[in-house]
Tab-separated table of C-alpha atoms in Angstrom:
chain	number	residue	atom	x	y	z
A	153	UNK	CA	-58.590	-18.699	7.826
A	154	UNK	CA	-58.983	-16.816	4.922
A	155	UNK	CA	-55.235	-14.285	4.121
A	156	UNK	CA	-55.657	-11.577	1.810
A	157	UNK	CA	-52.898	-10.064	-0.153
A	158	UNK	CA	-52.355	-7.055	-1.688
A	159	UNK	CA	-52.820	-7.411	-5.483
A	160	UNK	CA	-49.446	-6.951	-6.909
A	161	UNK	CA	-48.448	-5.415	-10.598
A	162	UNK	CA	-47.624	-8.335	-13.161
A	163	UNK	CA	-46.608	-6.966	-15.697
A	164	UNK	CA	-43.441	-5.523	-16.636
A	165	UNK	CA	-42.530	-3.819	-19.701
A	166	UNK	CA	-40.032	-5.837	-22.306
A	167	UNK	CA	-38.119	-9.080	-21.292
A	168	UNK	CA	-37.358	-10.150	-17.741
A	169	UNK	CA	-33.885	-10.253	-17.511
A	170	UNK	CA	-31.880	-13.277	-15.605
A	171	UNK	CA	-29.977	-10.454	-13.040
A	172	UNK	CA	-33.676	-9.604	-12.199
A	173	UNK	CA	-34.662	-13.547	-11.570
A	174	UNK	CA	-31.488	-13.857	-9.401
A	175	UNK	CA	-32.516	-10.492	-7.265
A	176	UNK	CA	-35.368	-11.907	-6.371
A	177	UNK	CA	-33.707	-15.012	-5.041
A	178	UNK	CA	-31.243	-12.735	-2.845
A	179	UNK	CA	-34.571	-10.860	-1.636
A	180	UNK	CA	-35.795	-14.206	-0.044
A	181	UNK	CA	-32.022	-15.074	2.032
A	182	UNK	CA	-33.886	-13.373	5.104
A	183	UNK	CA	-36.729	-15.493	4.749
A	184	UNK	CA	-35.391	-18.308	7.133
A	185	UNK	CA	-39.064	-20.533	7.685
A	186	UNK	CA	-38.505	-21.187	3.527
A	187	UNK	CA	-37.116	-24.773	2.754
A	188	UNK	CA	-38.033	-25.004	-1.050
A	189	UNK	CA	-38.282	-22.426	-3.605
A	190	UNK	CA	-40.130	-23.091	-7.222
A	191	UNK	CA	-39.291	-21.159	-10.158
A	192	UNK	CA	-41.148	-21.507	-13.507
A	193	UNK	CA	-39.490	-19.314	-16.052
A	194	UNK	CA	-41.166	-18.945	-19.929
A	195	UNK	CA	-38.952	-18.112	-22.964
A	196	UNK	CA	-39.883	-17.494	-26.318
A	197	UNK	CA	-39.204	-20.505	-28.837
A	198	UNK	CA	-37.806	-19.714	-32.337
A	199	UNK	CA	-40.700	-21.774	-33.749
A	200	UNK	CA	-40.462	-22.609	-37.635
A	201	UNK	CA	-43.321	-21.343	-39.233
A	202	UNK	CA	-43.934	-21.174	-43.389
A	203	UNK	CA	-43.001	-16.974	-42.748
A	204	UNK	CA	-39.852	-17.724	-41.457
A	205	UNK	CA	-38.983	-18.585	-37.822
A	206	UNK	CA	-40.179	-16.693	-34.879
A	207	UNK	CA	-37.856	-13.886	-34.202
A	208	UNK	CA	-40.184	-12.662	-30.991
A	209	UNK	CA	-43.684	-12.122	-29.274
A	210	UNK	CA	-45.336	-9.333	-28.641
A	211	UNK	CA	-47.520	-9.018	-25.850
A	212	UNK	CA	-50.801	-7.316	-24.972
A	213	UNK	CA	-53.533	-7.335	-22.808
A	214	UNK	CA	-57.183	-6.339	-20.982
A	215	UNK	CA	-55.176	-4.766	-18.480
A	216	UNK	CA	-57.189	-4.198	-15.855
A	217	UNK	CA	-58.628	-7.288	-16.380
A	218	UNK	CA	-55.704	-9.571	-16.782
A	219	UNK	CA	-53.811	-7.498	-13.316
A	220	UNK	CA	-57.154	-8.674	-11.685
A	221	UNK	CA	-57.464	-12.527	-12.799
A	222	UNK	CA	-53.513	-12.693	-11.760
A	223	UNK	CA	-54.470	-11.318	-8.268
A	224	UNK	CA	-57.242	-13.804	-8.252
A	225	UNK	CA	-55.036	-16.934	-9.244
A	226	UNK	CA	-52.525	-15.907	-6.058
A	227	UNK	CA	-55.296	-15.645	-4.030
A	228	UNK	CA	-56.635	-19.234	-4.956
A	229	UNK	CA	-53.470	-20.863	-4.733
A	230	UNK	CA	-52.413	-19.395	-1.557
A	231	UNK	CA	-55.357	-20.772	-0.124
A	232	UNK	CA	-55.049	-24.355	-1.775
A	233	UNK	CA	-51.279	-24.590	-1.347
A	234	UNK	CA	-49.484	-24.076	1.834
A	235	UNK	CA	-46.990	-21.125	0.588
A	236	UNK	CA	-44.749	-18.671	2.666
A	237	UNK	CA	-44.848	-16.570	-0.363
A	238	UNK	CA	-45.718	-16.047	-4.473
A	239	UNK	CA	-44.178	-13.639	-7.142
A	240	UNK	CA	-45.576	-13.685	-10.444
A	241	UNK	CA	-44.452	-11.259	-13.533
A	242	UNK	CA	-45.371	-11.383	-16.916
A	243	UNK	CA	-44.032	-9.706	-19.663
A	244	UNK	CA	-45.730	-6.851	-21.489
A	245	UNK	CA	-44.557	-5.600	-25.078
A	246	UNK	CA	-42.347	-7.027	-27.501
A	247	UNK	CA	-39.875	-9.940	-25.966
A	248	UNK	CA	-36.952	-11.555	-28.738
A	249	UNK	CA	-36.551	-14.772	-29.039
A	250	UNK	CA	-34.581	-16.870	-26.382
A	251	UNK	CA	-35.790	-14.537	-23.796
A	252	UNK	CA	-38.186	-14.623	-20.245
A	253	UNK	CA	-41.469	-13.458	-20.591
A	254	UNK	CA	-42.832	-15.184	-17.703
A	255	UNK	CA	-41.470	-15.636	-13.927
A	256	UNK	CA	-43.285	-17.506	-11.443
A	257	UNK	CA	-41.819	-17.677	-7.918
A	258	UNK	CA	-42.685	-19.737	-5.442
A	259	UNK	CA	-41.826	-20.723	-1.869
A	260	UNK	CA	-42.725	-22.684	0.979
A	261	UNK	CA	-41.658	-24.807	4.154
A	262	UNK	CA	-41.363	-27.855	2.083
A	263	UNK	CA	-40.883	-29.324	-1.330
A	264	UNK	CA	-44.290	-30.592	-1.995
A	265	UNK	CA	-46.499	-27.517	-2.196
A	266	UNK	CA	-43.985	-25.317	-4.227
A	267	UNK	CA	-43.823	-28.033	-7.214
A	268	UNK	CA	-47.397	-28.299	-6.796
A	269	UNK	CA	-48.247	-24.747	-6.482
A	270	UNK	CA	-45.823	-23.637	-9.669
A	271	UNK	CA	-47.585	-25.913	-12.147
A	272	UNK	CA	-51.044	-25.047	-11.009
A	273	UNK	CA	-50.439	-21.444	-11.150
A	274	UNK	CA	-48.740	-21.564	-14.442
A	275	UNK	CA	-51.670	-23.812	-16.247
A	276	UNK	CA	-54.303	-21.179	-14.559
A	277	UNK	CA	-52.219	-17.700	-16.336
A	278	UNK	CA	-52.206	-19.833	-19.451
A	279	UNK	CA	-56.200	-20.991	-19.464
A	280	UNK	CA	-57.551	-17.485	-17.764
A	281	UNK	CA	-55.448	-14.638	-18.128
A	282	UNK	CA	-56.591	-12.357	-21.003
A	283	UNK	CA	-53.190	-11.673	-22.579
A	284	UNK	CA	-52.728	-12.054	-26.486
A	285	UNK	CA	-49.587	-12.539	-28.206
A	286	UNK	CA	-48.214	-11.737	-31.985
A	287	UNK	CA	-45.595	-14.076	-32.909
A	288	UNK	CA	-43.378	-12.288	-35.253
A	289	UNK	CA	-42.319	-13.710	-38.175
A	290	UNK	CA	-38.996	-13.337	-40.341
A	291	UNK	CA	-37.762	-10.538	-41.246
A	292	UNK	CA	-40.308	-8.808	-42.991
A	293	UNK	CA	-42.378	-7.909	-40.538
A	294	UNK	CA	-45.320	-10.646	-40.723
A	295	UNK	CA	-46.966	-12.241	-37.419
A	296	UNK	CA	-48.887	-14.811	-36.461
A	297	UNK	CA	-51.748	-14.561	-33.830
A	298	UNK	CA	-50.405	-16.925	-30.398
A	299	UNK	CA	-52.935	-19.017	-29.282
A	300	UNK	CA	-52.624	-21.580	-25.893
A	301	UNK	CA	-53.049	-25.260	-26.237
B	180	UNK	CA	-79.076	2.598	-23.999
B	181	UNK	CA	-75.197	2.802	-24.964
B	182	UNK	CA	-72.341	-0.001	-24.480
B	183	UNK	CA	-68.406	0.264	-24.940
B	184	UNK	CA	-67.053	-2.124	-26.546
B	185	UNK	CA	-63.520	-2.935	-26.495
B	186	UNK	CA	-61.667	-5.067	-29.372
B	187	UNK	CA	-58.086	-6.878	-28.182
B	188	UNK	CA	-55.351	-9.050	-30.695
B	189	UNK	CA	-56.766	-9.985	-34.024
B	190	UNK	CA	-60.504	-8.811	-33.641
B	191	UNK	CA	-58.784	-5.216	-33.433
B	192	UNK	CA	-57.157	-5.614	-36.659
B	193	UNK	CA	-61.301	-6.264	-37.665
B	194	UNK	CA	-63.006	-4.110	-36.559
B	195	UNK	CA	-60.272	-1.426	-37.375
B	196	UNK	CA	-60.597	0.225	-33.647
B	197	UNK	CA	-59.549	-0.739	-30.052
B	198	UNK	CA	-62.974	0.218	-28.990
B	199	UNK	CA	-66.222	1.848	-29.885
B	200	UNK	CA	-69.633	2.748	-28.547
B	201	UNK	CA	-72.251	0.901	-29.734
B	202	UNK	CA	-75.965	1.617	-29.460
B	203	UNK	CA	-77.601	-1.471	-26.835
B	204	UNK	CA	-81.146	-1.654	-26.009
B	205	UNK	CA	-82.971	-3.145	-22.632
B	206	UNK	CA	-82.287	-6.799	-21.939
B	207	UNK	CA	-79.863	-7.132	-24.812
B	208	UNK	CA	-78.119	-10.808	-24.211
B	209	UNK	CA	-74.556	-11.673	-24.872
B	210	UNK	CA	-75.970	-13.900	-28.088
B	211	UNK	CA	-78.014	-10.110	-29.897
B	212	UNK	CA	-75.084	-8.244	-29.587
B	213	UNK	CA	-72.737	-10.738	-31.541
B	214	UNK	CA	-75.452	-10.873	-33.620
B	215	UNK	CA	-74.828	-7.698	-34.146
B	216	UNK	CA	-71.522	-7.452	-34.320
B	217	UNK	CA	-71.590	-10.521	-37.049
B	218	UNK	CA	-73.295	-7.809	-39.350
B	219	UNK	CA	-71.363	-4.978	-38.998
B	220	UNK	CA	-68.225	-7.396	-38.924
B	221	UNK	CA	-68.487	-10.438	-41.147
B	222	UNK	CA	-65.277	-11.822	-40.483
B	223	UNK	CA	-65.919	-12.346	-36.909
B	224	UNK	CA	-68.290	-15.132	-37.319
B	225	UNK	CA	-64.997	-16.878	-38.299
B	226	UNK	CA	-63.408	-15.952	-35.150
B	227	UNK	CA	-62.696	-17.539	-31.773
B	228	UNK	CA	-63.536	-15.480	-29.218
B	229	UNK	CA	-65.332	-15.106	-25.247
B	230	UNK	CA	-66.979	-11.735	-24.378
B	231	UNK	CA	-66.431	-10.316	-20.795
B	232	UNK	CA	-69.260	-8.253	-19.187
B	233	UNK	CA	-67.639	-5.456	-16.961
B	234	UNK	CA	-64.088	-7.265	-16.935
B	235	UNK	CA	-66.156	-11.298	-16.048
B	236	UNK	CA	-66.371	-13.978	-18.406
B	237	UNK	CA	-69.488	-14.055	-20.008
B	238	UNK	CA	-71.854	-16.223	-21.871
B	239	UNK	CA	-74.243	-15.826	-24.659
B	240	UNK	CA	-77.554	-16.197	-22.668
B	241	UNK	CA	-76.525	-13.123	-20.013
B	242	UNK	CA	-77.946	-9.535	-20.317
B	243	UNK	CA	-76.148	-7.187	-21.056
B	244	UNK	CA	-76.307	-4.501	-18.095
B	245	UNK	CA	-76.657	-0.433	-19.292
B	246	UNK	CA	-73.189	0.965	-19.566
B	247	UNK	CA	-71.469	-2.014	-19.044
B	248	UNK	CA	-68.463	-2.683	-20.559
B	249	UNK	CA	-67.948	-5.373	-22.717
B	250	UNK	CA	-64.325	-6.791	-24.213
B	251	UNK	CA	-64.134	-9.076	-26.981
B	252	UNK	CA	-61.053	-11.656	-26.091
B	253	UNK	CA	-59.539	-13.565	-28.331
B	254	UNK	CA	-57.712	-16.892	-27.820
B	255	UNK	CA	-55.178	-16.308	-24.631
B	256	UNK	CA	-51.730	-16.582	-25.142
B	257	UNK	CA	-49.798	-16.197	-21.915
B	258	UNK	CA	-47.164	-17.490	-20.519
């Protein structure tokens, strides 16, 4: 049986903040068929570059196109992964160093497909999702153009 | 015919614009209009990049549809 969900907004402006990561855990207290919650958080590395170390990213993206691909990624894991439910934000903008710029959220019944479905989801945004990222530089204002591996 | 094309990250900072209109003629693949592209903007033949056709992935044997719009995506860094 095939569940469709309503596509949900990713992106958020700026850094995700802790306080919000810990909301969303409250949110899910009601949710009593959840045994196993997954969180992937990404933070920005002070990298050493020859400019300096990394002092931030900034983020930006094909909107439209990116807010699609993510809807299309929940869609495909929900149906390979047995999940009660999926949250995904990414960050949009400029996010310092040592902060979250991606939350991924998920929760199921058991163990198994949360671990499962967290990595999966995580190596999809990273391979498909048309966001770009300026990594800037010292304190002079260079960057460097982010690029996945 | 007439196609939008949009420019993201570092092909932006080539091209000089986030997008532009560019003249496109019947059963123009993916491959003519880089070609294109590569002589209006040398430095791009440097550049990694995939093209989406109307927000899909494309490649360079597909035609390119009238109006469509077409993004030029550098390397993804998410996450």
């Amino acid at each position: 049986m095939d569940k469709l969900h309503k596509p949900k907004k990713v992106f958020v402006p700026g850094a995700i903040s802790p306080q919000f990561v810990a909301d969303s855990i409250a949110k899910h207290q009601s949710k009593v068929n959840i045994g196993a919650h997954a969180i992937f958080l990404g933070q920005i590395r002070a990298d050493e570059k020859e400019e300096g170390f990394v002092t931030g990213i900034e983020y930006s993206a094909y909107e439209e196109m990116a807010e699609q691909t993510f809807h299309e990624i929940r869609e495909d894991a929900f149906s390979k992964f047995d999940l009660i439910c999926m949250h995904i934000y990414h960050s949009i903008g400029l996010v310092p160093t040592g902060e979250i710029s991606l939350f991924v959220f998920v929760s199921s019944a058991h163990r198994r497909a949360a671990f499962e479905a967290s990595e999966y989801i995580v190596e999809q945004i990273k391979t498909k999702v048309p966001i770009f990222g300026k990594e800037l530089v010292g304190p002079a204002g260079e960057y460097i153009w982010k690029e996945n591996k | 015919m007439s196609i939008n094309i949009l420019y993201f990250g570092m092909l932006a900072e080539i091209s000089g614009q986030a997008k532009e209109s560019f003249p496109g003629k019947e059963n123009m693949t993916v491959k003519d209009l880089k070609e294109q592209l590569f002589e209006k903007y040398p430095q791009l033949r440097e550049k990694k990049f995939k093209v989406a056709i109307n927000q899909k992935i494309g490649d360079d044997g597909m035609i390119i549809p009238s109006s469509a719009e077409i993004a030029l995506l550098p390397p993804f860094a998410g996450g």
